[in-house]
Amino acid sequence: MNRRGFTLIETVAALLVSAAVVYLGTASFLNLLPRYRLQGAAWEVAARLNEARLTALLEGSAVRWRALSPSGNEGAYVLEKQDPTDGEWKRLAGRRLAGVALRANNAPIFHPRGTVSNLATIIVENSRGLYRITLAMTGRVKIVKV
């Protein structure tokens, strides 16, 4: 008898093995997700701080970076520009960072001369660790994984 093809049992066994491999691969990638979210959030905060400094230099008005309160907005920040006519802060950008908590001990203000007042230490953390972002008076942004 000339049999071609696979039996139903062989096909089901192959499907079960491939499903197990896909399941294990997905689980290992999901374990990596918090680490990459943490790293990406720290880089984004540092990039926004540099953006605030450059915006202040180029547009000639103060720009403030501010972490929003932890009540319901954990991991959120806003970038604001000071209106020179009335002194009010106008929102430029803002974002909620998924999967991380964001704390800052101050809201740094970048001035048109390139300096920073209200120096801050910003902590970005989740279950995989934390990054500490510090600002120098000259506007330099430093990121350290703790």
JSON list of C-alpha atoms in Angstrom, two decimals:
[
{"chain": "A", "resi": 1, "resn": "MET", "atom": "CA", "xyz": [0.00, 0.00, 0.00]},
{"chain": "A", "resi": 2, "resn": "ASN", "atom": "CA", "xyz": [1.42, 3.38, -1.02]},
{"chain": "A", "resi": 3, "resn": "ARG", "atom": "CA", "xyz": [0.61, 5.93, 1.71]},
{"chain": "A", "resi": 4, "resn": "ARG", "atom": "CA", "xyz": [1.27, 9.58, 1.08]},
{"chain": "A", "resi": 5, "resn": "GLY", "atom": "CA", "xyz": [0.79, 12.40, 3.56]},
{"chain": "A", "resi": 6, "resn": "PHE", "atom": "CA", "xyz": [0.48, 12.50, 7.32]},
{"chain": "A", "resi": 7, "resn": "THR", "atom": "CA", "xyz": [-1.98, 10.90, 9.67]},
{"chain": "A", "resi": 8, "resn": "LEU", "atom": "CA", "xyz": [-4.25, 13.00, 11.84]},
{"chain": "A", "resi": 9, "resn": "ILE", "atom": "CA", "xyz": [-2.27, 12.06, 14.96]},
{"chain": "A", "resi": 10, "resn": "GLU", "atom": "CA", "xyz": [1.03, 13.15, 13.38]},
{"chain": "A", "resi": 11, "resn": "THR", "atom": "CA", "xyz": [-0.50, 16.49, 12.32]},
{"chain": "A", "resi": 12, "resn": "VAL", "atom": "CA", "xyz": [-1.96, 17.17, 15.77]},
{"chain": "A", "resi": 13, "resn": "ALA", "atom": "CA", "xyz": [1.34, 16.28, 17.45]},
{"chain": "A", "resi": 14, "resn": "ALA", "atom": "CA", "xyz": [3.24, 18.67, 15.14]},
{"chain": "A", "resi": 15, "resn": "LEU", "atom": "CA", "xyz": [0.73, 21.44, 15.88]},
{"chain": "A", "resi": 16, "resn": "LEU", "atom": "CA", "xyz": [1.06, 20.89, 19.64]},
{"chain": "A", "resi": 17, "resn": "VAL", "atom": "CA", "xyz": [4.85, 21.04, 19.48]},
{"chain": "A", "resi": 18, "resn": "SER", "atom": "CA", "xyz": [4.81, 24.23, 17.39]},
{"chain": "A", "resi": 19, "resn": "ALA", "atom": "CA", "xyz": [2.21, 25.82, 19.72]},
{"chain": "A", "resi": 20, "resn": "ALA", "atom": "CA", "xyz": [4.41, 25.04, 22.74]},
{"chain": "A", "resi": 21, "resn": "VAL", "atom": "CA", "xyz": [7.44, 26.63, 21.05]},
{"chain": "A", "resi": 22, "resn": "VAL", "atom": "CA", "xyz": [5.43, 29.77, 20.19]},
{"chain": "A", "resi": 23, "resn": "TYR", "atom": "CA", "xyz": [4.05, 29.96, 23.75]},
{"chain": "A", "resi": 24, "resn": "LEU", "atom": "CA", "xyz": [7.50, 29.70, 25.34]},
{"chain": "A", "resi": 25, "resn": "GLY", "atom": "CA", "xyz": [8.95, 32.25, 22.94]},
{"chain": "A", "resi": 26, "resn": "THR", "atom": "CA", "xyz": [6.15, 34.73, 23.64]},
{"chain": "A", "resi": 27, "resn": "ALA", "atom": "CA", "xyz": [6.54, 34.33, 27.40]},
{"chain": "A", "resi": 28, "resn": "SER", "atom": "CA", "xyz": [10.26, 35.07, 27.23]},
{"chain": "A", "resi": 29, "resn": "PHE", "atom": "CA", "xyz": [9.65, 38.20, 25.12]},
{"chain": "A", "resi": 30, "resn": "LEU", "atom": "CA", "xyz": [7.00, 39.43, 27.56]},
{"chain": "A", "resi": 31, "resn": "ASN", "atom": "CA", "xyz": [9.56, 39.19, 30.37]},
{"chain": "A", "resi": 32, "resn": "LEU", "atom": "CA", "xyz": [11.85, 41.54, 28.41]},
{"chain": "A", "resi": 33, "resn": "LEU", "atom": "CA", "xyz": [9.15, 44.17, 27.85]},
{"chain": "A", "resi": 34, "resn": "PRO", "atom": "CA", "xyz": [9.46, 46.00, 31.22]},
{"chain": "A", "resi": 35, "resn": "ARG", "atom": "CA", "xyz": [13.21, 46.39, 30.76]},
{"chain": "A", "resi": 36, "resn": "TYR", "atom": "CA", "xyz": [12.82, 48.01, 27.35]},
{"chain": "A", "resi": 37, "resn": "ARG", "atom": "CA", "xyz": [9.95, 50.21, 28.56]},
{"chain": "A", "resi": 38, "resn": "LEU", "atom": "CA", "xyz": [12.14, 51.48, 31.39]},
{"chain": "A", "resi": 39, "resn": "GLN", "atom": "CA", "xyz": [15.09, 52.19, 29.13]},
{"chain": "A", "resi": 40, "resn": "GLY", "atom": "CA", "xyz": [12.91, 53.86, 26.50]},
{"chain": "A", "resi": 41, "resn": "ALA", "atom": "CA", "xyz": [11.17, 56.05, 29.07]},
{"chain": "A", "resi": 42, "resn": "ALA", "atom": "CA", "xyz": [14.49, 57.21, 30.56]},
{"chain": "A", "resi": 43, "resn": "TRP", "atom": "CA", "xyz": [15.82, 58.10, 27.11]},
{"chain": "A", "resi": 44, "resn": "GLU", "atom": "CA", "xyz": [12.59, 59.92, 26.26]},
{"chain": "A", "resi": 45, "resn": "VAL", "atom": "CA", "xyz": [12.70, 62.02, 29.43]},
{"chain": "A", "resi": 46, "resn": "ALA", "atom": "CA", "xyz": [16.34, 62.93, 28.75]},
{"chain": "A", "resi": 47, "resn": "ALA", "atom": "CA", "xyz": [15.48, 63.82, 25.15]},
{"chain": "A", "resi": 48, "resn": "ARG", "atom": "CA", "xyz": [12.60, 66.04, 26.28]},
{"chain": "A", "resi": 49, "resn": "LEU", "atom": "CA", "xyz": [14.88, 67.81, 28.75]},
{"chain": "A", "resi": 50, "resn": "ASN", "atom": "CA", "xyz": [17.36, 68.50, 25.95]},
{"chain": "A", "resi": 51, "resn": "GLU", "atom": "CA", "xyz": [14.49, 69.63, 23.74]},
{"chain": "A", "resi": 52, "resn": "ALA", "atom": "CA", "xyz": [13.35, 72.05, 26.46]},
{"chain": "A", "resi": 53, "resn": "ARG", "atom": "CA", "xyz": [16.84, 73.52, 26.68]},
{"chain": "A", "resi": 54, "resn": "LEU", "atom": "CA", "xyz": [17.15, 73.96, 22.91]},
{"chain": "A", "resi": 55, "resn": "THR", "atom": "CA", "xyz": [13.64, 75.42, 22.62]},
{"chain": "A", "resi": 56, "resn": "ALA", "atom": "CA", "xyz": [14.50, 78.00, 25.28]},
{"chain": "A", "resi": 57, "resn": "LEU", "atom": "CA", "xyz": [17.73, 78.89, 23.46]},
{"chain": "A", "resi": 58, "resn": "LEU", "atom": "CA", "xyz": [16.16, 79.14, 20.00]},
{"chain": "A", "resi": 59, "resn": "GLU", "atom": "CA", "xyz": [12.88, 80.85, 20.89]},
{"chain": "A", "resi": 60, "resn": "GLY", "atom": "CA", "xyz": [14.20, 83.13, 23.63]},
{"chain": "A", "resi": 61, "resn": "SER", "atom": "CA", "xyz": [11.68, 82.26, 26.33]},
{"chain": "A", "resi": 62, "resn": "ALA", "atom": "CA", "xyz": [11.71, 80.03, 29.41]},
{"chain": "A", "resi": 63, "resn": "VAL", "atom": "CA", "xyz": [10.66, 76.39, 29.02]},
{"chain": "A", "resi": 64, "resn": "ARG", "atom": "CA", "xyz": [9.70, 74.17, 31.96]},
{"chain": "A", "resi": 65, "resn": "TRP", "atom": "CA", "xyz": [9.65, 70.38, 32.23]},
{"chain": "A", "resi": 66, "resn": "ARG", "atom": "CA", "xyz": [7.27, 69.10, 34.89]},
{"chain": "A", "resi": 67, "resn": "ALA", "atom": "CA", "xyz": [6.32, 65.63, 36.14]},
{"chain": "A", "resi": 68, "resn": "LEU", "atom": "CA", "xyz": [2.60, 65.37, 36.75]},
{"chain": "A", "resi": 69, "resn": "SER", "atom": "CA", "xyz": [1.26, 64.29, 40.13]},
{"chain": "A", "resi": 70, "resn": "PRO", "atom": "CA", "xyz": [1.26, 60.55, 40.82]},
{"chain": "A", "resi": 71, "resn": "SER", "atom": "CA", "xyz": [-2.52, 60.50, 41.45]},
{"chain": "A", "resi": 72, "resn": "GLY", "atom": "CA", "xyz": [-3.74, 58.85, 38.28]},
{"chain": "A", "resi": 73, "resn": "ASN", "atom": "CA", "xyz": [-0.93, 60.20, 36.07]},
{"chain": "A", "resi": 74, "resn": "GLU", "atom": "CA", "xyz": [1.94, 58.01, 37.17]},
{"chain": "A", "resi": 75, "resn": "GLY", "atom": "CA", "xyz": [4.67, 58.21, 34.58]},
{"chain": "A", "resi": 76, "resn": "ALA", "atom": "CA", "xyz": [3.38, 61.41, 32.94]},
{"chain": "A", "resi": 77, "resn": "TYR", "atom": "CA", "xyz": [5.17, 64.66, 32.20]},
{"chain": "A", "resi": 78, "resn": "VAL", "atom": "CA", "xyz": [4.48, 67.96, 30.46]},
{"chain": "A", "resi": 79, "resn": "LEU", "atom": "CA", "xyz": [6.69, 70.48, 28.65]},
{"chain": "A", "resi": 80, "resn": "GLU", "atom": "CA", "xyz": [5.55, 74.11, 29.02]},
{"chain": "A", "resi": 81, "resn": "LYS", "atom": "CA", "xyz": [6.69, 77.40, 27.52]},
{"chain": "A", "resi": 82, "resn": "GLN", "atom": "CA", "xyz": [6.34, 80.69, 29.37]},
{"chain": "A", "resi": 83, "resn": "ASP", "atom": "CA", "xyz": [4.41, 83.35, 27.47]},
{"chain": "A", "resi": 84, "resn": "PRO", "atom": "CA", "xyz": [6.53, 86.54, 27.62]},
{"chain": "A", "resi": 85, "resn": "THR", "atom": "CA", "xyz": [3.49, 88.84, 27.58]},
{"chain": "A", "resi": 86, "resn": "ASP", "atom": "CA", "xyz": [1.53, 87.53, 30.56]},
{"chain": "A", "resi": 87, "resn": "GLY", "atom": "CA", "xyz": [3.96, 85.06, 32.19]},
{"chain": "A", "resi": 88, "resn": "GLU", "atom": "CA", "xyz": [1.52, 82.14, 31.87]},
{"chain": "A", "resi": 89, "resn": "TRP", "atom": "CA", "xyz": [2.81, 78.65, 31.12]},
{"chain": "A", "resi": 90, "resn": "LYS", "atom": "CA", "xyz": [1.51, 77.23, 27.82]},
{"chain": "A", "resi": 91, "resn": "ARG", "atom": "CA", "xyz": [1.66, 73.50, 27.17]},
{"chain": "A", "resi": 92, "resn": "LEU", "atom": "CA", "xyz": [4.03, 72.47, 24.36]},
{"chain": "A", "resi": 93, "resn": "ALA", "atom": "CA", "xyz": [4.00, 68.71, 24.73]},
{"chain": "A", "resi": 94, "resn": "GLY", "atom": "CA", "xyz": [3.25, 65.99, 27.22]},
{"chain": "A", "resi": 95, "resn": "ARG", "atom": "CA", "xyz": [2.94, 62.26, 27.43]},
{"chain": "A", "resi": 96, "resn": "ARG", "atom": "CA", "xyz": [2.10, 59.39, 29.71]},
{"chain": "A", "resi": 97, "resn": "LEU", "atom": "CA", "xyz": [4.88, 56.80, 29.77]},
{"chain": "A", "resi": 98, "resn": "ALA", "atom": "CA", "xyz": [3.45, 53.28, 29.86]},
{"chain": "A", "resi": 99, "resn": "GLY", "atom": "CA", "xyz": [4.77, 50.82, 32.40]},
{"chain": "A", "resi": 100, "resn": "VAL", "atom": "CA", "xyz": [6.95, 53.19, 34.43]},
{"chain": "A", "resi": 101, "resn": "ALA", "atom": "CA", "xyz": [6.68, 55.51, 37.42]},
{"chain": "A", "resi": 102, "resn": "LEU", "atom": "CA", "xyz": [8.14, 59.00, 37.18]},
{"chain": "A", "resi": 103, "resn": "ARG", "atom": "CA", "xyz": [9.23, 61.13, 40.15]},
{"chain": "A", "resi": 104, "resn": "ALA", "atom": "CA", "xyz": [10.98, 64.47, 40.21]},
{"chain": "A", "resi": 105, "resn": "ASN", "atom": "CA", "xyz": [12.07, 66.57, 43.18]},
{"chain": "A", "resi": 106, "resn": "ASN", "atom": "CA", "xyz": [11.64, 69.81, 41.19]},
{"chain": "A", "resi": 107, "resn": "ALA", "atom": "CA", "xyz": [10.34, 71.25, 37.92]},
{"chain": "A", "resi": 108, "resn": "PRO", "atom": "CA", "xyz": [13.42, 72.53, 36.05]},
{"chain": "A", "resi": 109, "resn": "ILE", "atom": "CA", "xyz": [13.12, 75.76, 34.08]},
{"chain": "A", "resi": 110, "resn": "PHE", "atom": "CA", "xyz": [15.42, 76.24, 31.09]},
{"chain": "A", "resi": 111, "resn": "HIS", "atom": "CA", "xyz": [16.29, 79.86, 30.34]},
{"chain": "A", "resi": 112, "resn": "PRO", "atom": "CA", "xyz": [17.20, 81.52, 27.00]},
{"chain": "A", "resi": 113, "resn": "ARG", "atom": "CA", "xyz": [20.85, 81.79, 28.05]},
{"chain": "A", "resi": 114, "resn": "GLY", "atom": "CA", "xyz": [21.13, 78.02, 28.32]},
{"chain": "A", "resi": 115, "resn": "THR", "atom": "CA", "xyz": [21.10, 77.79, 32.12]},
{"chain": "A", "resi": 116, "resn": "VAL", "atom": "CA", "xyz": [18.69, 75.89, 34.31]},
{"chain": "A", "resi": 117, "resn": "SER", "atom": "CA", "xyz": [16.99, 76.96, 37.52]},
{"chain": "A", "resi": 118, "resn": "ASN", "atom": "CA", "xyz": [15.15, 74.62, 39.88]},
{"chain": "A", "resi": 119, "resn": "LEU", "atom": "CA", "xyz": [17.70, 71.85, 39.34]},
{"chain": "A", "resi": 120, "resn": "ALA", "atom": "CA", "xyz": [16.08, 68.44, 39.50]},
{"chain": "A", "resi": 121, "resn": "THR", "atom": "CA", "xyz": [16.75, 64.79, 39.99]},
{"chain": "A", "resi": 122, "resn": "ILE", "atom": "CA", "xyz": [14.26, 62.69, 38.07]},
{"chain": "A", "resi": 123, "resn": "ILE", "atom": "CA", "xyz": [13.66, 59.01, 38.84]},
{"chain": "A", "resi": 124, "resn": "VAL", "atom": "CA", "xyz": [12.20, 56.68, 36.20]},
{"chain": "A", "resi": 125, "resn": "GLU", "atom": "CA", "xyz": [11.44, 53.22, 37.59]},
{"chain": "A", "resi": 126, "resn": "ASN", "atom": "CA", "xyz": [9.50, 50.01, 37.22]},
{"chain": "A", "resi": 127, "resn": "SER", "atom": "CA", "xyz": [9.86, 46.37, 38.30]},
{"chain": "A", "resi": 128, "resn": "ARG", "atom": "CA", "xyz": [13.12, 45.97, 36.31]},
{"chain": "A", "resi": 129, "resn": "GLY", "atom": "CA", "xyz": [15.06, 48.77, 38.02]},
{"chain": "A", "resi": 130, "resn": "LEU", "atom": "CA", "xyz": [15.44, 52.51, 37.92]},
{"chain": "A", "resi": 131, "resn": "TYR", "atom": "CA", "xyz": [17.25, 55.29, 36.11]},
{"chain": "A", "resi": 132, "resn": "ARG", "atom": "CA", "xyz": [18.30, 58.54, 37.77]},
{"chain": "A", "resi": 133, "resn": "ILE", "atom": "CA", "xyz": [18.40, 61.60, 35.52]},
{"chain": "A", "resi": 134, "resn": "THR", "atom": "CA", "xyz": [20.19, 64.67, 36.88]},
{"chain": "A", "resi": 135, "resn": "LEU", "atom": "CA", "xyz": [20.54, 68.19, 35.54]},
{"chain": "A", "resi": 136, "resn": "ALA", "atom": "CA", "xyz": [23.58, 70.42, 35.87]},
{"chain": "A", "resi": 137, "resn": "MET", "atom": "CA", "xyz": [23.22, 74.18, 36.08]},
{"chain": "A", "resi": 138, "resn": "THR", "atom": "CA", "xyz": [24.71, 74.40, 32.59]},
{"chain": "A", "resi": 139, "resn": "GLY", "atom": "CA", "xyz": [21.84, 72.31, 31.20]},
{"chain": "A", "resi": 140, "resn": "ARG", "atom": "CA", "xyz": [23.74, 69.05, 30.84]},
{"chain": "A", "resi": 141, "resn": "VAL", "atom": "CA", "xyz": [21.52, 65.99, 31.24]},
{"chain": "A", "resi": 142, "resn": "LYS", "atom": "CA", "xyz": [23.05, 62.88, 32.81]},
{"chain": "A", "resi": 143, "resn": "ILE", "atom": "CA", "xyz": [21.41, 59.43, 32.92]},
{"chain": "A", "resi": 144, "resn": "VAL", "atom": "CA", "xyz": [22.58, 56.76, 35.37]},
{"chain": "A", "resi": 145, "resn": "LYS", "atom": "CA", "xyz": [21.13, 53.26, 35.72]},
{"chain": "A", "resi": 146, "resn": "VAL", "atom": "CA", "xyz": [20.95, 52.49, 39.42]}
]
